[in-house]
Short mmCIF file of C-alpha atoms in Angstrom, two decimals:
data_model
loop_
_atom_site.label_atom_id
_atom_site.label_comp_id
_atom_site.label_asym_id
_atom_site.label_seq_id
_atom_site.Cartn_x
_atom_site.Cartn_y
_atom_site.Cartn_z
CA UNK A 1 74.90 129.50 136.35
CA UNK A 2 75.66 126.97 138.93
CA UNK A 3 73.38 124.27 137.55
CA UNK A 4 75.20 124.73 134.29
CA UNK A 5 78.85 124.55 135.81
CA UNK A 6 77.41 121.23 137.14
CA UNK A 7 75.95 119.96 133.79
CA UNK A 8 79.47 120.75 132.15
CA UNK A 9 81.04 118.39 135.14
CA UNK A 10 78.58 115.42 134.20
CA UNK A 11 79.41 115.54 130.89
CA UNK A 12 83.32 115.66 131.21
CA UNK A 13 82.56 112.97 133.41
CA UNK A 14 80.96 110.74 130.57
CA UNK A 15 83.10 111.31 128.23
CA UNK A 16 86.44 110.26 130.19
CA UNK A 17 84.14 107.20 131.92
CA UNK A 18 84.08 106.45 128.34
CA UNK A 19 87.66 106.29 127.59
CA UNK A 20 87.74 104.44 130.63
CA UNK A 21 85.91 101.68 129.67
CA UNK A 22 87.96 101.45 126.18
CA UNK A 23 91.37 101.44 127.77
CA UNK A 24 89.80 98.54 129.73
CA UNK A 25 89.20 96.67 126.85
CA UNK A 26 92.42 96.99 125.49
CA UNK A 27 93.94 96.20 128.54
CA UNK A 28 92.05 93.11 129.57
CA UNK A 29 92.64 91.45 126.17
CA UNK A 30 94.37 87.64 127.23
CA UNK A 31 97.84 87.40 128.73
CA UNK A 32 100.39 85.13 127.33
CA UNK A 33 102.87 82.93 130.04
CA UNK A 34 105.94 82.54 128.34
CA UNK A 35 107.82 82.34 131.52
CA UNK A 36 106.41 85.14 132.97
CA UNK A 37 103.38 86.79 132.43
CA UNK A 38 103.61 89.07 129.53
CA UNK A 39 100.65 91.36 127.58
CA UNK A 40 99.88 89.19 124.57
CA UNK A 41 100.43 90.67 121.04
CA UNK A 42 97.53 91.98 119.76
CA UNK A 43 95.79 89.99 116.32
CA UNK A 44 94.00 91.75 113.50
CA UNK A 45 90.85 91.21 114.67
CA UNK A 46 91.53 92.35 117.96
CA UNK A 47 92.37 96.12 116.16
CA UNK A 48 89.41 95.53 113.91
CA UNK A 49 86.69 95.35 117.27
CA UNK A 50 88.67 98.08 118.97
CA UNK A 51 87.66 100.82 116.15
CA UNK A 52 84.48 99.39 115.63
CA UNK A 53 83.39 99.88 119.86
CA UNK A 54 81.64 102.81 120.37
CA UNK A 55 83.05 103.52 123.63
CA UNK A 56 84.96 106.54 122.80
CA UNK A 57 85.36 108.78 119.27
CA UNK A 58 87.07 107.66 116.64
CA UNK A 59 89.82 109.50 117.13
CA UNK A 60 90.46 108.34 121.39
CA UNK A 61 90.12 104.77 119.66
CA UNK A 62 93.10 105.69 117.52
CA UNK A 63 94.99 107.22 120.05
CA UNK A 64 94.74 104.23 122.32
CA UNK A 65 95.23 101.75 120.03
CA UNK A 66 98.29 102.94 118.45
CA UNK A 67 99.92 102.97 122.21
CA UNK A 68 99.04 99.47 122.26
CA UNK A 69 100.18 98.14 119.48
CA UNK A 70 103.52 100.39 120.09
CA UNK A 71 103.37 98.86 123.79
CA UNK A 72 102.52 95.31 123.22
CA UNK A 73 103.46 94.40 119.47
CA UNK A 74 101.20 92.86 116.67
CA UNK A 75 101.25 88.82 115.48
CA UNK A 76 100.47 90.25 112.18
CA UNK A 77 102.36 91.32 109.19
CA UNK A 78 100.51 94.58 107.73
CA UNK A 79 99.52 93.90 103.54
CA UNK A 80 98.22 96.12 101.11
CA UNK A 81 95.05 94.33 101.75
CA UNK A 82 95.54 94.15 104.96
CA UNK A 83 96.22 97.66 105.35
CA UNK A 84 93.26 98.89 103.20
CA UNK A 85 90.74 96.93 105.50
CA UNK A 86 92.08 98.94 108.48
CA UNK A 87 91.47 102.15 106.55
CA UNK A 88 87.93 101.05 105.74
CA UNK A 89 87.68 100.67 108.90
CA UNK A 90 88.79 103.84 110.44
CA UNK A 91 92.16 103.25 111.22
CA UNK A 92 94.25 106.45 111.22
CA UNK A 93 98.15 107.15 109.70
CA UNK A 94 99.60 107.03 112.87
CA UNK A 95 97.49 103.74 113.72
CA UNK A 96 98.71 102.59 110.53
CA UNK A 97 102.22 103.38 110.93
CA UNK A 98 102.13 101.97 114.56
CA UNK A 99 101.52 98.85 112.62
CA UNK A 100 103.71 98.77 109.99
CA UNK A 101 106.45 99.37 112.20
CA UNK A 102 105.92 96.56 114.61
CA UNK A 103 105.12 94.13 111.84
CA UNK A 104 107.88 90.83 111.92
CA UNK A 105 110.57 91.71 110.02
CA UNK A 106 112.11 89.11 107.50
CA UNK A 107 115.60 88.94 108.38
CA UNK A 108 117.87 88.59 105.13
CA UNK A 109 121.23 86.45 105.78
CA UNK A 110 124.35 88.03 105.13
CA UNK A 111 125.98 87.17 101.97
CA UNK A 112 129.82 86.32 102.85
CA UNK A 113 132.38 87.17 99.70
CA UNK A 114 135.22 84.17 99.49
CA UNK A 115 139.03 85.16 99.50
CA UNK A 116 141.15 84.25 96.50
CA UNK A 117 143.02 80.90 97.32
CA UNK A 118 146.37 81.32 98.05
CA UNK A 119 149.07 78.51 97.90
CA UNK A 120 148.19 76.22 100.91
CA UNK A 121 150.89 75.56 103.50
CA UNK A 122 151.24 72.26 104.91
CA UNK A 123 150.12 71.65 108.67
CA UNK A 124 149.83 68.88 110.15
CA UNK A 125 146.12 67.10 109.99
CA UNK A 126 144.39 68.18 113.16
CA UNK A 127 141.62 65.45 115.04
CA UNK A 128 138.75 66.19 113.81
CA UNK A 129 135.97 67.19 116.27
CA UNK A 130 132.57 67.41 115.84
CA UNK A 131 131.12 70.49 116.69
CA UNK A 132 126.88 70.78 117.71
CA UNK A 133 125.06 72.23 115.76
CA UNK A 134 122.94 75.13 117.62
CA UNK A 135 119.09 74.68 117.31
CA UNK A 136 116.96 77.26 115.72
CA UNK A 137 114.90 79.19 118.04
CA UNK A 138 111.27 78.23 116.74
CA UNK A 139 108.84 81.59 115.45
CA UNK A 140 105.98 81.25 117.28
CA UNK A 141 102.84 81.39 114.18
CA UNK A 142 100.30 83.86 114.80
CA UNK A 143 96.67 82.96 116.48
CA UNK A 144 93.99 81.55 113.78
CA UNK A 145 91.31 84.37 113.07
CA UNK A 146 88.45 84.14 114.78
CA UNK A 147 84.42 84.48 113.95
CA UNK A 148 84.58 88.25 114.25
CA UNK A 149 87.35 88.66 111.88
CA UNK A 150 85.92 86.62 109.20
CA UNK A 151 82.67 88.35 109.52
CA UNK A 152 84.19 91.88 109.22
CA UNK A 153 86.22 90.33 105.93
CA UNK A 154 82.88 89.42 104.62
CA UNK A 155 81.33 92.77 104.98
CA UNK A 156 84.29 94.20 103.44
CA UNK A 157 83.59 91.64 100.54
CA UNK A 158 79.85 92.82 99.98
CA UNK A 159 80.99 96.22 99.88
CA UNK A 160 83.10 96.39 96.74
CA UNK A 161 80.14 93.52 95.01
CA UNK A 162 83.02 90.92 95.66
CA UNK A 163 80.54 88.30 96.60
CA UNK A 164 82.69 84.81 95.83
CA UNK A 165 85.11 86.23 98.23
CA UNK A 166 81.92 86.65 100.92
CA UNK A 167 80.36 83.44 100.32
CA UNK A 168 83.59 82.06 101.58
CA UNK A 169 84.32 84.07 104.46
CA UNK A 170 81.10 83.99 105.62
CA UNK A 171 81.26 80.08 104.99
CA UNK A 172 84.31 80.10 107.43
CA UNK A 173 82.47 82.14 109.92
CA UNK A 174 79.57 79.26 109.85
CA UNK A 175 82.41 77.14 110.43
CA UNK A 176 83.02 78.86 113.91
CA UNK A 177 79.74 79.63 114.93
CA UNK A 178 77.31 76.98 113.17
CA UNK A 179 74.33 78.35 115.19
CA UNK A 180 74.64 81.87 114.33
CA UNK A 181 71.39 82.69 112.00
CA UNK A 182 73.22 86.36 110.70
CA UNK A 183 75.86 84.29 109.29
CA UNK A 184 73.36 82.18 106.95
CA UNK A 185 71.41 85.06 106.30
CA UNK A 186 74.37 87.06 105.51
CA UNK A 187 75.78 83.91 102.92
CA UNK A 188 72.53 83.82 101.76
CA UNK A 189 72.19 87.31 100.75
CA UNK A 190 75.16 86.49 98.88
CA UNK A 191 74.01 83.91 96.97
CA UNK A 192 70.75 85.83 95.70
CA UNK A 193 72.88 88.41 94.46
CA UNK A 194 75.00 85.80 92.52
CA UNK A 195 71.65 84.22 91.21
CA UNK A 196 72.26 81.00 92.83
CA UNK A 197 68.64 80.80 94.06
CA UNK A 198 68.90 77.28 95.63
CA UNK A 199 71.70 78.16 97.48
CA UNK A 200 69.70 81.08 99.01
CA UNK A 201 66.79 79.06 99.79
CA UNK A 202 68.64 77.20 101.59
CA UNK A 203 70.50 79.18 103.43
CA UNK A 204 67.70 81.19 104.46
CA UNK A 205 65.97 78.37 105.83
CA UNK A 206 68.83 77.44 107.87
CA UNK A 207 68.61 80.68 109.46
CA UNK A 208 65.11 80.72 110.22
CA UNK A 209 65.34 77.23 112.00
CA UNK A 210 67.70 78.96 114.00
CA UNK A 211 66.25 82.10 115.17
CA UNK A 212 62.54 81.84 114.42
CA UNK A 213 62.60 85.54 115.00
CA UNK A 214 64.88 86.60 111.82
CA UNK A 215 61.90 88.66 109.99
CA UNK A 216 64.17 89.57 107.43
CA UNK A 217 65.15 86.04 106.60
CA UNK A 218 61.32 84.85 106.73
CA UNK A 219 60.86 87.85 104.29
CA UNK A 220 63.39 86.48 101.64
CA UNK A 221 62.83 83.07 101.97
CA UNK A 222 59.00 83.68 101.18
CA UNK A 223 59.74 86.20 98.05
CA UNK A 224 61.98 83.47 96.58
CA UNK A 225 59.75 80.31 97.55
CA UNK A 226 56.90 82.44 95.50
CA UNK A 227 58.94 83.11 92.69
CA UNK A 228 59.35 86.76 92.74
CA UNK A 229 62.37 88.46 91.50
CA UNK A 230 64.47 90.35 93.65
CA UNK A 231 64.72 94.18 92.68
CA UNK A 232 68.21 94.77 92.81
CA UNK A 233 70.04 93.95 90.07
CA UNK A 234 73.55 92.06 90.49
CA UNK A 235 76.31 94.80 91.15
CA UNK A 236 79.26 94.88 88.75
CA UNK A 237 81.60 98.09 89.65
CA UNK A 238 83.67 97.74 93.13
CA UNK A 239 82.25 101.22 94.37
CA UNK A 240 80.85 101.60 97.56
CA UNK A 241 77.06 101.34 98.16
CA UNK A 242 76.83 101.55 94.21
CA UNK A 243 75.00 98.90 91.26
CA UNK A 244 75.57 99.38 87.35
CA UNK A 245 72.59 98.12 85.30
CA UNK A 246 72.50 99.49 82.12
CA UNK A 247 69.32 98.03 81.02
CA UNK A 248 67.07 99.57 83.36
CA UNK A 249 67.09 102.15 86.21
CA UNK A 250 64.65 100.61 89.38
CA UNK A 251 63.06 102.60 91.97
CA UNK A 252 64.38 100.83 94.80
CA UNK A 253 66.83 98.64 95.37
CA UNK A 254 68.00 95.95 98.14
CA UNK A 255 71.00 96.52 100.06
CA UNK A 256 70.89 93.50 102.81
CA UNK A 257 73.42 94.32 105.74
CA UNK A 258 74.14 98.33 105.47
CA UNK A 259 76.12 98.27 109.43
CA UNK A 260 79.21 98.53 106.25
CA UNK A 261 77.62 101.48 103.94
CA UNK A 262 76.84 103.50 106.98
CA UNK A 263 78.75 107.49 107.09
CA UNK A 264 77.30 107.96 110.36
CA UNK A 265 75.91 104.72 112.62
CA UNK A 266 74.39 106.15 115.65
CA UNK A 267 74.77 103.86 118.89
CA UNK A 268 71.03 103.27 120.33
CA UNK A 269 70.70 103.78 124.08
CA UNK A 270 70.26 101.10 126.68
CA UNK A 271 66.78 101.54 127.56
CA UNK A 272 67.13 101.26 131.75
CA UNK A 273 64.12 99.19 131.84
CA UNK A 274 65.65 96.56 129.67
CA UNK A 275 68.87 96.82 131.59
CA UNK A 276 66.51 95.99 135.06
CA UNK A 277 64.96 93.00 133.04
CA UNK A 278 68.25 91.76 131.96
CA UNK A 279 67.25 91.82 128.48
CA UNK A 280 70.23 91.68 125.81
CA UNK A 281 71.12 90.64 122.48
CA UNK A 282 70.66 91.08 118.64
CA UNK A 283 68.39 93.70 117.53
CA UNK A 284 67.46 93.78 113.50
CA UNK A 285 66.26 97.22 111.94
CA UNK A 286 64.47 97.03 108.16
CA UNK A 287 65.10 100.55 107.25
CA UNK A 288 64.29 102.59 104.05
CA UNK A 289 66.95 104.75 102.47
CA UNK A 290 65.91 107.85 100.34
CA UNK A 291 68.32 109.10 97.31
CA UNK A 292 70.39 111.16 99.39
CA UNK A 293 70.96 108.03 102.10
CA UNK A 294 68.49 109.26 104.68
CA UNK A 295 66.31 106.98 106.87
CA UNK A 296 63.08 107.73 106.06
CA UNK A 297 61.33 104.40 107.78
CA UNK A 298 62.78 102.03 110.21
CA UNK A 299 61.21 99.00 111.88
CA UNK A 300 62.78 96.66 114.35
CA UNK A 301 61.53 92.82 113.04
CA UNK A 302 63.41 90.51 115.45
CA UNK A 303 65.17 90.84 119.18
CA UNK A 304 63.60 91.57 122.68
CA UNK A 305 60.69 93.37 122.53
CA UNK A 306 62.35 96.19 125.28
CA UNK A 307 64.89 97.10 123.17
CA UNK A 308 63.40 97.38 119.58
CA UNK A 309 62.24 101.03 120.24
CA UNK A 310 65.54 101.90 121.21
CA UNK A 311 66.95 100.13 117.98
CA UNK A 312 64.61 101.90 115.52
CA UNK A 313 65.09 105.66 116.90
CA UNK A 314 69.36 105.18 116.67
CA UNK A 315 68.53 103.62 113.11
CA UNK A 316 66.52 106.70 112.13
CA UNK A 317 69.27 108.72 113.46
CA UNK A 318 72.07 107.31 111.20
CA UNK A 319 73.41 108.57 107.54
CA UNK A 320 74.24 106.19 104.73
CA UNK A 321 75.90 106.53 101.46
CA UNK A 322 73.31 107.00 99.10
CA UNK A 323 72.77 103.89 96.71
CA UNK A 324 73.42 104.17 92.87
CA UNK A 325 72.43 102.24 89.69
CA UNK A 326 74.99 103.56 87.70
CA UNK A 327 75.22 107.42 87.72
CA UNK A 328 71.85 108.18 89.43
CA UNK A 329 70.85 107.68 92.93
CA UNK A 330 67.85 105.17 93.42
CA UNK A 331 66.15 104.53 96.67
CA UNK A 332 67.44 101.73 98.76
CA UNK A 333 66.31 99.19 101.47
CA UNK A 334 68.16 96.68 103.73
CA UNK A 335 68.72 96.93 108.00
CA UNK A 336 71.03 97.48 110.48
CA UNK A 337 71.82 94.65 113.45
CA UNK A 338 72.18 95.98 116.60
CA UNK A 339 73.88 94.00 119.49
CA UNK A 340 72.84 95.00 123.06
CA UNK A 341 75.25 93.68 125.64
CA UNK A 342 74.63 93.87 129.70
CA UNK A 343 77.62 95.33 131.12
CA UNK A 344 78.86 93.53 134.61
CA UNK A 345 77.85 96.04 137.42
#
């Protein structure tokens, strides 16, 4: 009895050390001096990491970012589109309302009616003065989006087969981080589902000469320098995790990045050892989806050795939306990046 009482202490523990940690984040995002020091507005892509960490459920992310953006204001104006990629990404309607109530407001001049003339009356002709005319207070423009945000556009992109719209995102987020080898794979995978081979190739090389260790980029660079086709046909209809081909039906079918068609994306656990080694970073998972968007095979093929194990069992763990060539579900492969980050002690 007592050793249970104690076990239900831990884990209350946990869970608010948790919420700890995400209030942190939202509280240590960058002060702005404008005469004093002030909490800076928070961006898009600032709200966009926020419900992605895994910190806390989905619901204490909500909670705490909706008193933020009440708290501290936004440098955003909320869009349809804008609005729809905080839904996709699991923003709630009281997040969403939080938002749309802080967004700038356009401020409409007053329109003055005129008097009828009446008969003037003669005055005398008063020395004319010149008055000053009062300087606009300047709108300060909102902060340029960064890598993250561009990437997370991108993703949203692939999702509804939008893939002109994700070759330039992720060409902006190449812009930011030139050495990242995700974002040529990623514009890469684009390209091959456009059919612009070449494009691919090349892309795909670029990524290999920057992380010798991207397996999955090795893998498609090799299919396509050999000639062979990929499986999955190019997706026409804007559903979710879903390709129309109405010549044929295939077995299997290639998904690339799935991080976006994921119901359930289990978090993998910090192996301690790893922690003690100081071993961090990006961990890829090939995984193999069956018709109902279970894994049924996952294989870490690039990251630190220490904390592939790790990657593969959390990968294993996680639900997908099942993948569809039309009206029947097919079989589907792609992975899952993983990034493990050392937390300061």
């Amino acid at each position: 009895m007592k050793a249970m009482f104690h076990s239900k202490i831990k884990s209350t523990r946990s869970y608010l050390f948790s919420i700890f940690l995400l209030m942190s984040l939202l509280l240590s995002l960058p002060f702005v001096l404008r005469g004093q020091t002030q909490p800076a507005q928070l961006s898009l892509a600032d709200i966009l990491i926020g419900l992605r960490s895994k910190k806390a459920t989905l619901a204490d992310r909500n909670t705490l970012l909706t008193d933020a953006v009440k708290t501290r204001g936004i440098t955003f104006g909320l869009t349809p589109e804008i609005e729809k990629e905080l839904v996709n990404g699991g923003a709630g309607n009281q997040l969403v309302e939080a938002i749309r109530q802080k967004s700038p407001k356009t401020k409409v001049a007053p329109i003055i009616l005129s008097k009828p003339e009446s008969t003037p009356i003669p005055t005398p002709t008063p020395t004319p003065t010149l008055t000053p005319t009062a300087t606009p207070t300047p709108i300060p423009s909102p902060p340029e989006p960064d890598a993250a945000f561009y990437r997370v556009r991108a993703n949203s992109h692939i999702i509804k087969a939008e893939y002109e719209l994700a070759v330039a995102d992720y060409g902006k987020w190449i812009e930011l981080k030139p050495k990242d080898s995700m974002a040529y794979f990623n514009r890469g995978d684009s390209y091959e589902k456009m059919g612009n081979v070449q494009k691919a190739i090349d892309d795909y090389q670029k990524a290999v000469e920057l992380d010798a260790n991207n397996e999955s980029a090795k893998n498609n660079l090799q299919r396509l320098q050999a000639g062979q086709p990929k499986t999955s046909p190019k997706p026409q209809n804007k559903e979710a995790a879903s390709i129309s081909d109405s010549s044929a039906v295939p077995q299997t079918v290639e998904l690339g990045e799935l991080n976006g068609f994921a119901v359930n994306l289990v978090t993998p656990v910090y192996p301690e050892t790893a922690k003690k080694m100081n071993a961090q970073g990006k961990v890829t998972v090939q995984i193999t989806l069956d018709k109902e968007g279970n894994v049924v095979l996952s294989k870490a093929v690039s990251g630190h050795t220490l904390l592939r194990s790790s990657g593969e069992e959390a990968a294993r763990k996680s639900k997908f939306k099942p993948a569809r060539v039309g009206n029947q579900a097919v079989k589907a492969t792609g992975f899952i990046v993983y990034n493990f980050v050392r937390q300061a002690s």
